[in-house]
Amino acid sequence: MTTKIRTLIADDEEGPREQLRAALERLAPELEIVAASVNGCDAWDDCLAHEPQLCFLDIRMPGLSGLEVGQRLSQLAEPPQVVFVTAYGDHALSAFDAGAVDYVLKPVEDARLQQCLQRLRQRQAALGAEPDAPAMPAMPPETLDLLRQLLPAQRPSMRPIQASQGREIQLIAPGDILFFQSDSRYTRVVHRDGEAWIRTALKELLSDLDPSIFWQVHRSVLVNSRFIASATRVDENTMQLSLKGSEEKLPVSRQFQGLFKGQ
């Protein structure tokens, strides 16, 4: 049986999202749509859950933009190939024309999508992939530099985290937070003076936190890098973090172990 290429599409508009899904199903039977995300935060979370090999990301989405999702994906241990979906006149088009990443314009036309798919297939063939086991090559190495150029240089200041405790609303400065840990309903906020619980999902916190400071190391864990004391490899597939000021050990999933390579 032929192994299909796991593919994610993300667009906050239902019409373009479903049009792209239908076009891909028609033109590329080797693709399997594993998720159709409705915003950037969901796209990032769905990528961690399904580990797609190919992503079609709308550039302009609420929460995290497609560019921000692309930048986060490029830092994974096994990053997927990314195609950006964009409107005419988008500021990023001239950069994409340099060939570092692929893009298609809205409304997506079959001829242009076919061209994009052919490029992906050629890149795949150049790496010697077996025809009966398709696999997308990783992002081109220059992609991360391009995304850094396109993203805004300045991020808004991080806002305090608000946690309810009875009748009191506790404001926790982001700089005092050691880590966030989520379950299916709540997110635990561990800080210098204790801990609190909030109803905000981890994926929704990402757009308010500086990714250079707060590192996602697991689908359910976001850690303040300034409090990381060490990373210990337990076995070939398992890694744990030790933190300054805490006796807890935090898991690092396989996807994020590349953050801790040593020098």
CSV table of C-alpha atoms in Angstrom, one decimal:
chain,number,residue,atom,x,y,z
A,1,MET,CA,0.0,0.0,0.0
A,2,THR,CA,1.3,3.4,-0.9
A,3,THR,CA,2.1,5.6,2.0
A,4,LYS,CA,0.4,9.0,1.6
A,5,ILE,CA,2.0,12.4,2.5
A,6,ARG,CA,0.4,13.8,5.7
A,7,THR,CA,-0.8,17.3,4.8
A,8,LEU,CA,-2.2,20.2,6.8
A,9,ILE,CA,-4.1,23.2,5.4
A,10,ALA,CA,-4.8,26.4,7.5
A,11,ASP,CA,-7.0,29.3,6.6
A,12,ASP,CA,-9.4,31.3,8.8
A,13,GLU,CA,-11.9,31.7,5.9
A,14,GLU,CA,-14.0,28.6,5.2
A,15,GLY,CA,-14.5,29.2,1.5
A,16,PRO,CA,-10.8,29.4,0.5
A,17,ARG,CA,-9.9,26.6,3.0
A,18,GLU,CA,-12.5,24.2,1.4
A,19,GLN,CA,-11.5,25.3,-2.1
A,20,LEU,CA,-7.9,24.4,-1.4
A,21,ARG,CA,-8.9,21.1,0.2
A,22,ALA,CA,-11.0,20.1,-2.9
A,23,ALA,CA,-8.2,21.2,-5.3
A,24,LEU,CA,-5.6,19.1,-3.5
A,25,GLU,CA,-7.8,16.1,-3.3
A,26,ARG,CA,-8.4,16.4,-7.1
A,27,LEU,CA,-4.8,17.2,-8.2
A,28,ALA,CA,-2.7,15.3,-5.7
A,29,PRO,CA,-4.1,11.9,-4.7
A,30,GLU,CA,-0.8,11.2,-2.9
A,31,LEU,CA,-1.7,13.7,-0.2
A,32,GLU,CA,-3.7,12.9,2.9
A,33,ILE,CA,-5.4,15.9,4.5
A,34,VAL,CA,-4.9,15.3,8.2
A,35,ALA,CA,-6.1,18.7,9.5
A,36,ALA,CA,-7.9,21.8,8.2
A,37,SER,CA,-7.1,24.5,10.8
A,38,VAL,CA,-9.2,27.6,11.2
A,39,ASN,CA,-6.6,29.9,12.7
A,40,GLY,CA,-2.8,30.1,13.3
A,41,CYS,CA,-2.9,28.9,16.9
A,42,ASP,CA,-4.9,25.8,15.9
A,43,ALA,CA,-2.6,25.2,12.9
A,44,TRP,CA,0.5,25.1,15.3
A,45,ASP,CA,-1.3,22.8,17.7
A,46,ASP,CA,-2.5,20.6,14.9
A,47,CYS,CA,1.0,20.3,13.5
A,48,LEU,CA,2.3,19.1,16.8
A,49,ALA,CA,-0.6,16.6,17.1
A,50,HIS,CA,-0.5,15.2,13.5
A,51,GLU,CA,3.2,15.9,12.5
A,52,PRO,CA,2.4,16.7,8.8
A,53,GLN,CA,5.0,16.5,6.2
A,54,LEU,CA,3.5,19.3,4.1
A,55,CYS,CA,1.6,22.4,5.2
A,56,PHE,CA,-0.4,25.0,3.3
A,57,LEU,CA,-0.5,28.1,5.5
A,58,ASP,CA,-2.6,31.3,4.9
A,59,ILE,CA,-0.3,34.2,5.7
A,60,ARG,CA,-2.8,36.3,7.5
A,61,MET,CA,-4.6,34.5,10.3
A,62,PRO,CA,-5.7,35.6,13.8
A,63,GLY,CA,-3.6,34.5,16.8
A,64,LEU,CA,-0.4,33.4,15.0
A,65,SER,CA,0.1,34.4,11.4
A,66,GLY,CA,1.1,31.9,8.8
A,67,LEU,CA,4.6,33.4,8.8
A,68,GLU,CA,4.8,32.9,12.6
A,69,VAL,CA,3.6,29.3,12.3
A,70,GLY,CA,6.2,28.7,9.5
A,71,GLN,CA,9.0,30.1,11.7
A,72,ARG,CA,8.0,27.8,14.6
A,73,LEU,CA,7.8,24.8,12.3
A,74,SER,CA,11.3,25.5,10.9
A,75,GLN,CA,12.7,25.0,14.3
A,76,LEU,CA,11.3,21.5,14.8
A,77,ALA,CA,13.5,18.4,14.7
A,78,GLU,CA,11.8,17.3,11.5
A,79,PRO,CA,10.2,20.4,10.0
A,80,PRO,CA,7.6,19.9,7.3
A,81,GLN,CA,7.7,21.5,3.8
A,82,VAL,CA,5.7,24.7,3.8
A,83,VAL,CA,3.6,26.4,1.1
A,84,PHE,CA,2.2,29.8,1.9
A,85,VAL,CA,-1.2,30.9,0.6
A,86,THR,CA,-1.5,34.6,0.1
A,87,ALA,CA,-3.6,37.4,-1.5
A,88,TYR,CA,-2.5,39.5,-4.4
A,89,GLY,CA,-0.3,42.4,-3.4
A,90,ASP,CA,0.9,40.8,-0.2
A,91,HIS,CA,4.2,42.3,1.0
A,92,ALA,CA,5.8,38.9,1.1
A,93,LEU,CA,5.5,38.0,-2.5
A,94,SER,CA,8.8,39.5,-3.7
A,95,ALA,CA,10.6,37.5,-1.0
A,96,PHE,CA,8.9,34.3,-2.0
A,97,ASP,CA,9.8,34.9,-5.6
A,98,ALA,CA,13.4,34.4,-4.5
A,99,GLY,CA,12.6,30.7,-4.4
A,100,ALA,CA,13.2,30.0,-0.7
A,101,VAL,CA,9.7,28.9,-0.1
A,102,ASP,CA,6.7,28.1,-2.3
A,103,TYR,CA,3.4,30.1,-2.4
A,104,VAL,CA,0.1,30.1,-4.2
A,105,LEU,CA,-2.3,33.0,-4.6
A,106,LYS,CA,-5.9,33.3,-3.6
A,107,PRO,CA,-8.2,32.3,-5.2
A,108,VAL,CA,-6.1,29.2,-5.8
A,109,GLU,CA,-6.0,28.3,-9.5
A,110,ASP,CA,-5.4,24.7,-10.6
A,111,ALA,CA,-2.5,25.6,-13.0
A,112,ARG,CA,-0.5,27.4,-10.3
A,113,LEU,CA,-1.2,24.8,-7.7
A,114,GLN,CA,-0.1,22.1,-10.2
A,115,GLN,CA,3.2,24.0,-10.7
A,116,CYS,CA,3.7,24.2,-6.9
A,117,LEU,CA,3.0,20.5,-6.5
A,118,GLN,CA,5.4,19.7,-9.3
A,119,ARG,CA,8.2,21.6,-7.6
A,120,LEU,CA,7.6,19.6,-4.4
A,121,ARG,CA,7.6,16.3,-6.3
A,122,GLN,CA,10.9,17.3,-8.1
A,123,ARG,CA,12.5,18.2,-4.7
A,124,GLN,CA,11.3,14.9,-3.3
A,125,ALA,CA,12.7,13.0,-6.3
A,126,ALA,CA,16.0,14.8,-6.0
A,127,LEU,CA,16.4,13.4,-2.5
A,128,GLY,CA,15.9,9.8,-3.8
A,129,ALA,CA,12.5,9.1,-2.1
A,130,GLU,CA,11.1,5.8,-3.0
A,131,PRO,CA,8.0,6.1,-5.3
A,132,ASP,CA,5.9,3.8,-3.1
A,133,ALA,CA,6.7,5.7,0.1
A,134,PRO,CA,6.3,9.4,-0.4
A,135,ALA,CA,8.0,11.7,2.0
A,136,MET,CA,8.4,15.5,1.8
A,137,PRO,CA,12.0,16.9,2.1
A,138,ALA,CA,12.6,19.3,5.0
A,139,MET,CA,12.3,23.0,4.6
A,140,PRO,CA,15.1,24.6,2.5
A,141,PRO,CA,17.8,25.9,4.9
A,142,GLU,CA,17.3,29.5,3.9
A,143,THR,CA,13.6,29.4,4.9
A,144,LEU,CA,14.2,30.4,8.5
A,145,ASP,CA,16.3,33.5,7.5
A,146,LEU,CA,13.6,34.6,5.1
A,147,LEU,CA,10.8,34.2,7.7
A,148,ARG,CA,12.9,36.3,10.2
A,149,GLN,CA,13.2,39.1,7.6
A,150,LEU,CA,9.4,39.1,6.9
A,151,LEU,CA,8.3,39.0,10.6
A,152,PRO,CA,8.0,42.3,12.4
A,153,ALA,CA,11.2,43.3,14.2
A,154,GLN,CA,9.3,44.4,17.3
A,155,ARG,CA,6.8,42.4,19.3
A,156,PRO,CA,4.3,44.0,21.6
A,157,SER,CA,5.2,44.0,25.3
A,158,MET,CA,4.1,40.8,27.1
A,159,ARG,CA,1.0,41.4,29.2
A,160,PRO,CA,0.6,40.1,32.8
A,161,ILE,CA,-1.2,36.7,33.1
A,162,GLN,CA,-4.5,37.1,35.0
A,163,ALA,CA,-5.5,34.2,37.3
A,164,SER,CA,-8.7,34.1,39.3
A,165,GLN,CA,-8.4,33.1,43.0
A,166,GLY,CA,-11.8,33.4,44.6
A,167,ARG,CA,-12.8,37.1,44.3
A,168,GLU,CA,-9.3,38.2,43.6
A,169,ILE,CA,-7.6,38.5,40.2
A,170,GLN,CA,-3.9,37.8,40.5
A,171,LEU,CA,-1.6,39.5,38.0
A,172,ILE,CA,1.5,37.5,37.3
A,173,ALA,CA,4.4,39.2,35.4
A,174,PRO,CA,5.6,37.0,32.5
A,175,GLY,CA,9.2,37.4,33.7
A,176,ASP,CA,8.3,35.7,37.0
A,177,ILE,CA,6.8,32.6,35.3
A,178,LEU,CA,8.9,29.4,35.2
A,179,PHE,CA,6.6,27.4,33.0
A,180,PHE,CA,3.0,26.7,31.8
A,181,GLN,CA,1.6,23.2,31.7
A,182,SER,CA,-1.7,22.4,30.2
A,183,ASP,CA,-4.3,19.6,30.4
A,184,SER,CA,-7.5,19.3,28.4
A,185,ARG,CA,-9.3,22.0,30.4
A,186,TYR,CA,-6.8,24.2,32.3
A,187,THR,CA,-3.3,25.6,32.2
A,188,ARG,CA,-1.1,25.5,35.3
A,189,VAL,CA,1.1,28.6,35.7
A,190,VAL,CA,4.1,28.0,37.9
A,191,HIS,CA,5.9,31.2,39.0
A,192,ARG,CA,8.4,32.4,41.5
A,193,ASP,CA,5.9,32.7,44.3
A,194,GLY,CA,3.8,29.6,43.7
A,195,GLU,CA,1.3,28.5,41.1
A,196,ALA,CA,-2.1,29.4,39.7
A,197,TRP,CA,-4.6,27.9,37.2
A,198,ILE,CA,-6.1,29.6,34.2
A,199,ARG,CA,-8.7,28.5,31.6
A,200,THR,CA,-6.6,29.8,28.6
A,201,ALA,CA,-5.3,27.0,26.4
A,202,LEU,CA,-1.5,26.8,25.9
A,203,LYS,CA,-1.9,27.4,22.1
A,204,GLU,CA,-3.8,30.7,22.8
A,205,LEU,CA,-1.0,32.0,25.0
A,206,LEU,CA,1.6,31.7,22.3
A,207,SER,CA,0.6,34.9,20.5
A,208,ASP,CA,1.1,37.0,23.7
A,209,LEU,CA,4.5,35.6,24.7
A,210,ASP,CA,7.9,36.3,23.2
A,211,PRO,CA,9.1,33.0,21.5
A,212,SER,CA,12.7,33.9,22.1
A,213,ILE,CA,12.0,33.7,25.9
A,214,PHE,CA,9.2,31.2,26.2
A,215,TRP,CA,10.1,28.0,24.5
A,216,GLN,CA,7.6,25.3,23.7
A,217,VAL,CA,9.2,22.0,24.6
A,218,HIS,CA,6.2,19.7,24.6
A,219,ARG,CA,2.7,20.0,23.2
A,220,SER,CA,1.5,20.7,26.8
A,221,VAL,CA,4.6,22.6,28.2
A,222,LEU,CA,5.8,26.1,27.6
A,223,VAL,CA,8.9,27.1,29.6
A,224,ASN,CA,10.7,30.3,30.4
A,225,SER,CA,14.2,29.7,28.9
A,226,ARG,CA,15.8,32.0,31.5
A,227,PHE,CA,14.9,29.5,34.2
A,228,ILE,CA,16.3,26.4,32.4
A,229,ALA,CA,19.2,25.0,34.4
A,230,SER,CA,20.0,21.9,32.3
A,231,ALA,CA,18.6,19.4,29.7
A,232,THR,CA,19.2,15.7,30.4
A,233,ARG,CA,18.8,12.9,27.9
A,234,VAL,CA,17.2,10.0,29.7
A,235,ASP,CA,17.3,7.6,26.7
A,236,GLU,CA,17.3,7.8,23.0
A,237,ASN,CA,13.8,9.3,22.8
A,238,THR,CA,13.4,11.0,26.2
A,239,MET,CA,14.8,14.2,27.5
A,240,GLN,CA,14.0,16.2,30.7
A,241,LEU,CA,14.6,19.8,31.8
A,242,SER,CA,15.7,20.9,35.3
A,243,LEU,CA,14.7,24.4,36.3
A,244,LYS,CA,16.3,27.0,38.6
A,245,GLY,CA,14.0,27.4,41.6
A,246,SER,CA,12.0,24.3,41.0
A,247,GLU,CA,12.4,20.6,41.8
A,248,GLU,CA,10.1,19.5,38.9
A,249,LYS,CA,11.4,17.9,35.8
A,250,LEU,CA,9.7,18.9,32.6
A,251,PRO,CA,9.4,16.5,29.5
A,252,VAL,CA,10.9,17.5,26.2
A,253,SER,CA,9.1,15.8,23.3
A,254,ARG,CA,11.1,14.4,20.3
A,255,GLN,CA,9.9,17.3,18.1
A,256,PHE,CA,11.7,19.9,20.3
A,257,GLN,CA,14.9,18.1,21.3
A,258,GLY,CA,16.8,19.9,18.6
A,259,LEU,CA,16.6,23.0,20.9
A,260,PHE,CA,19.2,21.4,23.1
A,261,LYS,CA,22.1,20.3,20.9
A,262,GLY,CA,25.1,21.4,23.0
A,263,GLN,CA,28.0,23.5,21.7
